[in-house]
Amino acid sequence: MNNRKRTENNREWRFATKAIHTGQAADPHTGATIPPVYLSTTYTQESPGVHKGYEYSRSQNPTRRALETCLSDLEGGEACAAFASGLAATNALLQSLRPGDGLIAGHDLYGGTVRLLERVFQPWGVDVVRAGSADPASYKEAIRSLKTPRMVWIETPTNPLLDLIDIRAVAELTRHHGMALVVDNTFASPCLQNPLNLGADFVLHSTTKYLGGHSDVIGGALIAREAAHLEPIQFVQNAAGAVPGSLDCYLVLRGLKTLEIRMQRHGSNALALAEMFCERPEVAHVYYPGLTRHPGHDIARKQMRGFGGMISIELEGGFEKARSFCSRLKVFSLAESLGGVESLVSHPATMTHASLSGDQRRDLGITDGLVRLSVGIEDVEDLLEDIDQAL
Ligand SMILES: *Cc1c(COP(=O)(O)O)cnc(C)c1O
């Protein structure tokens, strides 16, 4: 019992220790050091209503519980609900709004989030207004235009332009107006940024990305600063049922164990590549918050513990140059998604942001020469050589 207490949960632990141990005590029946994957859909009761806290796996599952406990602790929250995908988590949180409620959406958000807002929740009656830029002043202005301000939804760093939004400054605004602040923390991961400590109310993750970390599982999670605020979302989690399977929860738990060392390597590789791009005449612009000349660098230093593994570059020569660069890369795979151990390259104008009109893309700064890199944890020399030959 003593041993179990030691390995269950400890608020004093540092990040990497929590990521390996929190919620994952040795199995009390067998001593298995890694908690078993609970595939059972149902749980045998001693007599009607007398059980060990588990009845049916949509409602509660021990593997999912372990993941939720660990993620909640890593973000410094009180409670977590895991979902079958990042967008399922987004959907569950948006369902806490009612027709007539107002939501401010960040200027540069994941395309799937925008699609859900514009094609499902706006027609359903949620009043959605986009902020004009990363500047907190544009949030102030947007809030004024809402009749019933309820929620602000941001990502930082943003996708694909890696703008930084000052979480503390936006949190002050939302607190003042009695709104909830949601931060999609997928790009930074809890290793580099903890929005709840900066005043956010909810953190959203696509665990598909850095948390799973190996491009082999789809999942999502919501973490709340206050447990009571997660209750309506836990109700939706069970009532609507977009829960992750236990094997998927296990894969994310396994990914979490190496999150810190992976993020360190993603960050050092990305910085080396960003510095190389700055030297190259073929590259018109480099977007990476770790560069001192990045406009969000000071905010990144203030609210992050590292700058992450995502870089975007604008190539001289537009679409033709971007196409030949993407096709010539050998170590980087041309693919959507991000956050895995392997390096990926994508072309936002024809891939992730293809559903936007040319004008919308131009307004956002997503040109035909823009290329986004998810820098993996391969040997940095191989990545540098690959980029050199592709340029
Ligand atoms: C991928 C992603 C999502 C959506 O997550 P899924 O797991 O694909 O549903 C949301 N936000 C960001 C920033 C993402 O990169």
XYZ file of C-alpha atoms and ligand atoms in Angstrom:
406
model
C 0.000 0.000 0.000
C 2.859 2.296 0.883
C 4.492 1.630 -2.460
C 1.214 2.256 -4.260
C 0.819 5.629 -2.632
C 4.318 6.574 -3.675
C 3.729 5.837 -7.340
C 0.108 6.980 -7.705
C 0.337 10.756 -7.697
C 2.602 13.360 -6.224
C 2.109 17.072 -6.818
C 5.745 17.733 -5.896
C 7.114 15.676 -8.746
C 8.696 17.405 -11.709
C 7.336 17.068 -15.225
C 9.160 13.985 -16.539
C 8.477 12.014 -13.348
C 4.775 12.853 -13.453
C 4.615 11.921 -17.146
C 5.943 8.445 -16.310
C 4.159 7.726 -13.031
C 1.037 9.794 -12.370
C -2.131 7.671 -12.424
C -0.071 4.575 -13.198
C 0.651 2.751 -9.958
C 1.638 -0.904 -10.141
C -1.386 -3.161 -10.469
C -2.494 -4.064 -6.920
C -3.567 -7.620 -7.886
C -0.536 -8.766 -9.861
C 2.188 -6.170 -9.283
C 2.339 -5.450 -13.021
C 4.531 -2.346 -13.234
C 2.773 -1.056 -16.334
C -0.974 -0.866 -15.685
C -2.933 -3.372 -17.768
C -5.018 -2.315 -20.773
C -8.616 -2.849 -19.672
C -10.536 -4.113 -22.691
C -13.593 -5.204 -20.721
C -16.716 -3.288 -21.672
C -18.519 -4.243 -18.470
C -17.746 -4.820 -14.780
C -19.162 -7.469 -12.499
C -21.088 -6.094 -9.531
C -21.184 -7.777 -6.115
C -24.855 -6.967 -5.702
C -27.006 -4.432 -7.551
C -25.300 -1.023 -7.331
C -22.311 -2.362 -5.358
C -19.191 -2.122 -7.540
C -15.622 -0.847 -7.592
C -16.388 2.428 -9.374
C -16.678 0.911 -12.835
C -19.905 -0.263 -14.490
C -19.629 0.149 -18.265
C -16.619 1.342 -20.283
C -18.308 4.261 -22.054
C -18.927 5.720 -18.603
C -15.671 4.751 -16.871
C -12.643 2.725 -17.907
C -9.502 2.231 -15.792
C -7.039 2.767 -18.689
C -8.833 5.966 -19.685
C -8.900 7.032 -16.043
C -5.107 6.593 -15.848
C -4.641 8.775 -18.934
C -7.027 11.449 -17.650
C -5.290 11.542 -14.261
C -1.867 11.901 -15.852
C -2.884 14.603 -18.372
C -4.727 16.603 -15.742
C -1.633 16.595 -13.545
C 0.721 17.517 -16.419
C -1.374 20.592 -17.243
C -1.819 21.614 -13.602
C -5.602 21.153 -13.812
C -8.144 19.544 -11.502
C -9.860 17.251 -13.996
C -9.558 15.820 -17.497
C -11.888 14.135 -19.965
C -10.362 12.098 -22.798
C -12.016 11.758 -26.203
C -11.751 9.733 -29.407
C -10.119 12.676 -31.242
C -9.116 16.284 -30.729
C -12.211 17.390 -32.611
C -14.473 15.180 -30.471
C -13.071 17.022 -27.437
C -13.649 20.363 -29.195
C -17.206 19.328 -30.038
C -17.982 18.296 -26.454
C -16.802 21.628 -25.081
C -18.692 23.641 -27.711
C -21.845 21.712 -26.786
C -21.770 23.460 -23.415
C -22.807 26.619 -25.342
C -26.419 27.430 -26.193
C -27.947 29.174 -29.186
C -27.356 32.898 -28.738
C -24.092 32.490 -26.823
C -21.107 34.372 -28.254
C -17.683 32.888 -29.022
C -14.513 34.663 -30.157
C -12.323 32.436 -32.313
C -8.614 33.197 -32.788
C -7.496 34.621 -36.145
C -5.369 31.571 -37.041
C -6.948 28.295 -35.859
C -6.751 24.626 -36.836
C -8.895 24.222 -39.977
C -11.050 21.466 -38.451
C -11.936 23.724 -35.525
C -13.002 26.496 -37.904
C -15.062 24.017 -39.958
C -16.872 22.785 -36.826
C -17.567 26.346 -35.688
C -18.749 27.611 -39.070
C -20.606 24.543 -40.361
C -22.119 23.119 -37.169
C -22.197 25.563 -34.273
C -22.876 28.780 -36.176
C -25.909 27.299 -37.987
C -27.035 25.951 -34.600
C -27.110 29.515 -33.282
C -23.730 30.183 -31.632
C -22.595 33.708 -32.441
C -19.029 33.214 -33.765
C -16.725 36.217 -34.295
C -13.090 35.899 -35.452
C -10.430 37.990 -33.747
C -8.574 40.187 -36.241
C -5.024 39.351 -35.153
C -2.859 37.922 -32.372
C -2.989 41.280 -30.549
C -5.088 41.156 -27.327
C -6.575 44.527 -28.415
C -8.319 42.719 -31.272
C -9.936 40.389 -28.699
C -11.138 43.377 -26.718
C -12.735 44.775 -29.831
C -14.293 41.442 -30.825
C -15.774 40.917 -27.344
C -17.509 44.308 -27.614
C -19.319 43.127 -30.735
C -20.951 40.156 -28.932
C -24.366 40.319 -27.272
C -23.737 37.393 -24.900
C -19.964 36.865 -24.612
C -19.281 33.365 -23.284
C -16.069 31.879 -24.636
C -12.742 32.760 -26.257
C -10.961 30.003 -28.209
C -7.290 30.413 -29.076
C -4.239 28.480 -30.214
C -0.715 29.635 -29.472
C 1.660 29.190 -31.251
C -0.770 29.289 -34.174
C -0.982 27.041 -37.208
C 0.761 27.453 -39.649
C 2.246 30.929 -39.076
C 3.411 30.396 -35.485
C 2.052 33.684 -34.164
C 2.186 34.030 -30.384
C -0.805 35.166 -28.341
C -0.251 36.527 -24.839
C -2.361 34.081 -22.814
C -2.209 36.133 -19.611
C -3.425 39.277 -21.386
C -6.362 37.472 -23.035
C -7.178 35.721 -19.728
C -7.483 39.110 -18.036
C -10.058 40.127 -20.633
C -12.076 36.924 -20.352
C -12.079 37.124 -16.560
C -13.263 40.732 -16.726
C -16.163 39.733 -18.994
C -17.028 36.497 -17.168
C -16.062 34.425 -20.223
C -14.282 31.071 -20.398
C -10.844 31.011 -22.052
C -9.988 27.844 -23.981
C -6.418 27.294 -25.182
C -5.683 24.600 -27.745
C -2.244 23.591 -26.447
C -1.548 20.955 -29.109
C 1.470 22.731 -30.678
C 3.303 23.434 -27.406
C 2.289 20.342 -25.382
C 2.147 20.555 -21.560
C 5.912 20.140 -21.562
C 6.454 23.647 -22.966
C 3.374 25.582 -21.880
C 0.673 25.348 -19.185
C -2.153 27.757 -20.081
C -4.160 26.990 -16.915
C -1.352 28.516 -14.847
C -1.579 31.648 -17.012
C -5.305 32.116 -16.369
C -7.006 29.900 -18.977
C -10.059 27.874 -17.901
C -9.725 24.927 -20.291
C -6.872 23.331 -22.208
C -7.581 21.251 -25.284
C -5.236 18.681 -26.793
C -5.202 16.675 -29.936
C -3.277 13.791 -28.308
C -2.785 12.578 -31.889
C 0.195 14.956 -32.129
C 3.053 15.383 -29.604
C 1.394 13.511 -26.710
C 0.962 10.253 -28.620
C 4.109 11.290 -30.479
C 4.434 8.352 -32.880
C 1.730 9.045 -35.507
C -0.146 5.875 -34.580
C -3.139 6.996 -32.501
C -5.978 9.530 -32.843
C -7.195 11.082 -29.600
C -8.155 14.228 -27.740
C -8.486 15.590 -24.225
C -9.885 18.521 -22.288
C -8.395 19.630 -18.991
C -10.137 22.102 -16.671
C -8.668 24.413 -14.058
C -11.677 23.695 -11.824
C -13.203 20.218 -11.584
C -16.742 21.655 -11.397
C -16.295 23.281 -14.812
C -15.597 19.910 -16.390
C -18.806 18.281 -15.093
C -21.061 19.342 -17.998
C -18.369 18.114 -20.413
C -18.035 14.785 -18.604
C -21.805 14.505 -18.938
C -21.502 14.958 -22.724
C -18.534 12.550 -22.812
C -20.773 9.803 -21.424
C -24.088 10.915 -22.946
C -22.775 11.354 -26.503
C -20.075 8.707 -26.126
C -17.105 9.908 -28.228
C -14.720 8.121 -25.866
C -11.306 6.714 -26.790
C -10.736 2.950 -26.689
C -8.455 1.593 -23.995
C -5.733 0.551 -26.466
C -5.654 4.124 -27.749
C -5.436 5.456 -24.181
C -2.540 3.077 -23.554
C -0.686 4.339 -26.645
C -1.008 7.937 -25.463
C 0.151 6.969 -21.950
C 3.148 5.267 -23.497
C 3.891 8.342 -25.597
C 3.711 10.620 -22.552
C 6.563 8.782 -20.865
C 9.069 10.169 -23.380
C 7.370 13.517 -23.988
C 9.978 15.616 -22.236
C 13.032 14.182 -23.980
C 11.205 14.217 -27.302
C 10.257 17.884 -26.925
C 13.851 18.763 -26.072
C 15.066 17.111 -29.256
C 12.222 18.497 -31.413
C 13.182 21.971 -30.144
C 16.942 21.720 -30.651
C 16.518 20.203 -34.129
C 13.987 22.886 -35.104
C 16.241 25.703 -33.913
C 19.175 24.350 -35.938
C 16.982 24.143 -39.046
C 15.500 27.613 -38.499
C 18.989 29.086 -38.223
C 20.031 27.338 -41.421
C 16.972 28.657 -43.282
C 17.848 32.211 -42.192
C 21.175 31.900 -44.046
C 19.652 30.695 -47.315
C 18.827 33.015 -50.219
C 16.093 30.580 -51.420
C 14.097 31.317 -48.246
C 12.242 34.650 -48.139
C 10.938 34.295 -44.588
C 11.359 31.961 -41.605
C 8.606 31.613 -39.001
C 9.978 30.120 -35.772
C 9.340 31.594 -32.294
C 12.815 30.594 -31.123
C 14.421 33.193 -33.430
C 15.030 36.474 -31.598
C 13.644 38.412 -34.569
C 10.334 36.518 -34.526
C 7.705 39.107 -33.500
C 6.341 36.773 -30.800
C 9.740 35.808 -29.372
C 9.381 37.815 -26.151
C 5.900 36.440 -25.444
C 7.196 32.933 -26.162
C 10.025 33.442 -23.664
C 7.517 34.665 -21.100
C 4.942 31.878 -21.359
C 6.794 28.867 -22.828
C 9.688 26.714 -21.637
C 10.932 26.034 -25.165
C 9.940 26.904 -28.712
C 8.731 23.572 -30.064
C 9.285 21.628 -33.246
C 7.157 23.494 -35.798
C 8.683 25.794 -38.434
C 7.145 27.476 -41.451
C 9.131 28.970 -44.304
C 8.213 31.135 -47.246
C 10.173 30.078 -50.332
C 11.223 32.504 -53.059
C 9.542 31.430 -56.284
C 6.056 30.605 -54.982
C 4.158 27.435 -55.757
C 6.652 25.875 -58.214
C 9.505 26.201 -55.748
C 7.398 24.924 -52.840
C 6.325 21.923 -54.913
C 9.829 20.960 -55.958
C 11.166 21.446 -52.408
C 8.446 19.198 -50.908
C 8.937 16.512 -53.573
C 12.738 16.467 -53.288
C 12.891 15.935 -49.524
C 13.836 12.353 -48.636
C 13.939 12.179 -44.823
C 10.884 14.445 -44.434
C 7.635 12.798 -45.596
C 5.067 14.904 -47.408
C 2.078 14.402 -45.113
C -0.497 16.172 -42.972
C -0.371 16.072 -39.174
C 2.553 16.856 -36.881
C 4.198 16.016 -33.603
C 5.504 12.542 -34.391
C 9.091 11.350 -34.007
C 9.474 11.427 -37.804
C 9.875 14.681 -39.736
C 6.963 15.777 -41.922
C 6.543 18.537 -44.464
C 3.263 19.992 -45.659
C 2.109 22.623 -48.118
C -0.732 24.491 -46.358
C -2.164 26.149 -49.501
C -2.916 22.782 -51.172
C -3.246 20.580 -48.064
C -4.423 21.772 -44.627
C -5.827 25.112 -45.833
C -7.049 24.063 -49.295
C -10.687 24.535 -48.286
C -10.168 28.305 -47.858
C -10.531 30.659 -50.812
C -7.420 32.272 -52.306
C -8.465 35.595 -50.745
C -8.940 34.063 -47.288
C -5.516 32.465 -47.524
C -3.924 35.716 -48.647
C -5.535 37.582 -45.715
C -4.045 34.999 -43.348
C -0.601 35.188 -44.971
C -0.771 31.606 -46.276
C 0.907 32.074 -49.638
C 1.608 29.458 -52.316
C 5.306 29.496 -51.348
C 4.625 28.665 -47.690
C 5.869 25.292 -46.441
C 5.318 23.918 -42.936
C 7.753 21.528 -41.265
C 7.082 19.292 -38.286
C 10.673 18.674 -37.282
C 11.182 15.168 -35.921
C 13.812 13.730 -33.620
C 16.092 12.162 -36.238
C 19.807 13.050 -36.276
C 19.969 16.768 -36.969
C 22.783 16.354 -39.533
C 20.581 14.122 -41.680
C 17.781 16.684 -41.537
C 20.117 19.562 -42.437
C 21.588 17.598 -45.369
C 18.123 16.657 -46.591
C 17.018 20.273 -46.589
C 20.203 21.442 -48.224
C 19.788 19.051 -51.175
C 16.069 19.868 -51.532
C 16.651 23.629 -51.634
C -4.818 18.021 -35.181
C -5.295 19.188 -34.423
C -6.596 19.255 -33.898
C -7.632 18.177 -34.146
O -7.282 16.979 -33.581
P -7.709 15.519 -34.160
O -7.085 14.600 -33.187
O -7.169 15.436 -35.546
O -9.206 15.486 -34.141
C -6.942 20.366 -33.153
N -6.071 21.376 -32.954
C -4.822 21.346 -33.452
C -3.907 22.498 -33.189
C -4.400 20.269 -34.205
O -3.156 20.265 -34.716
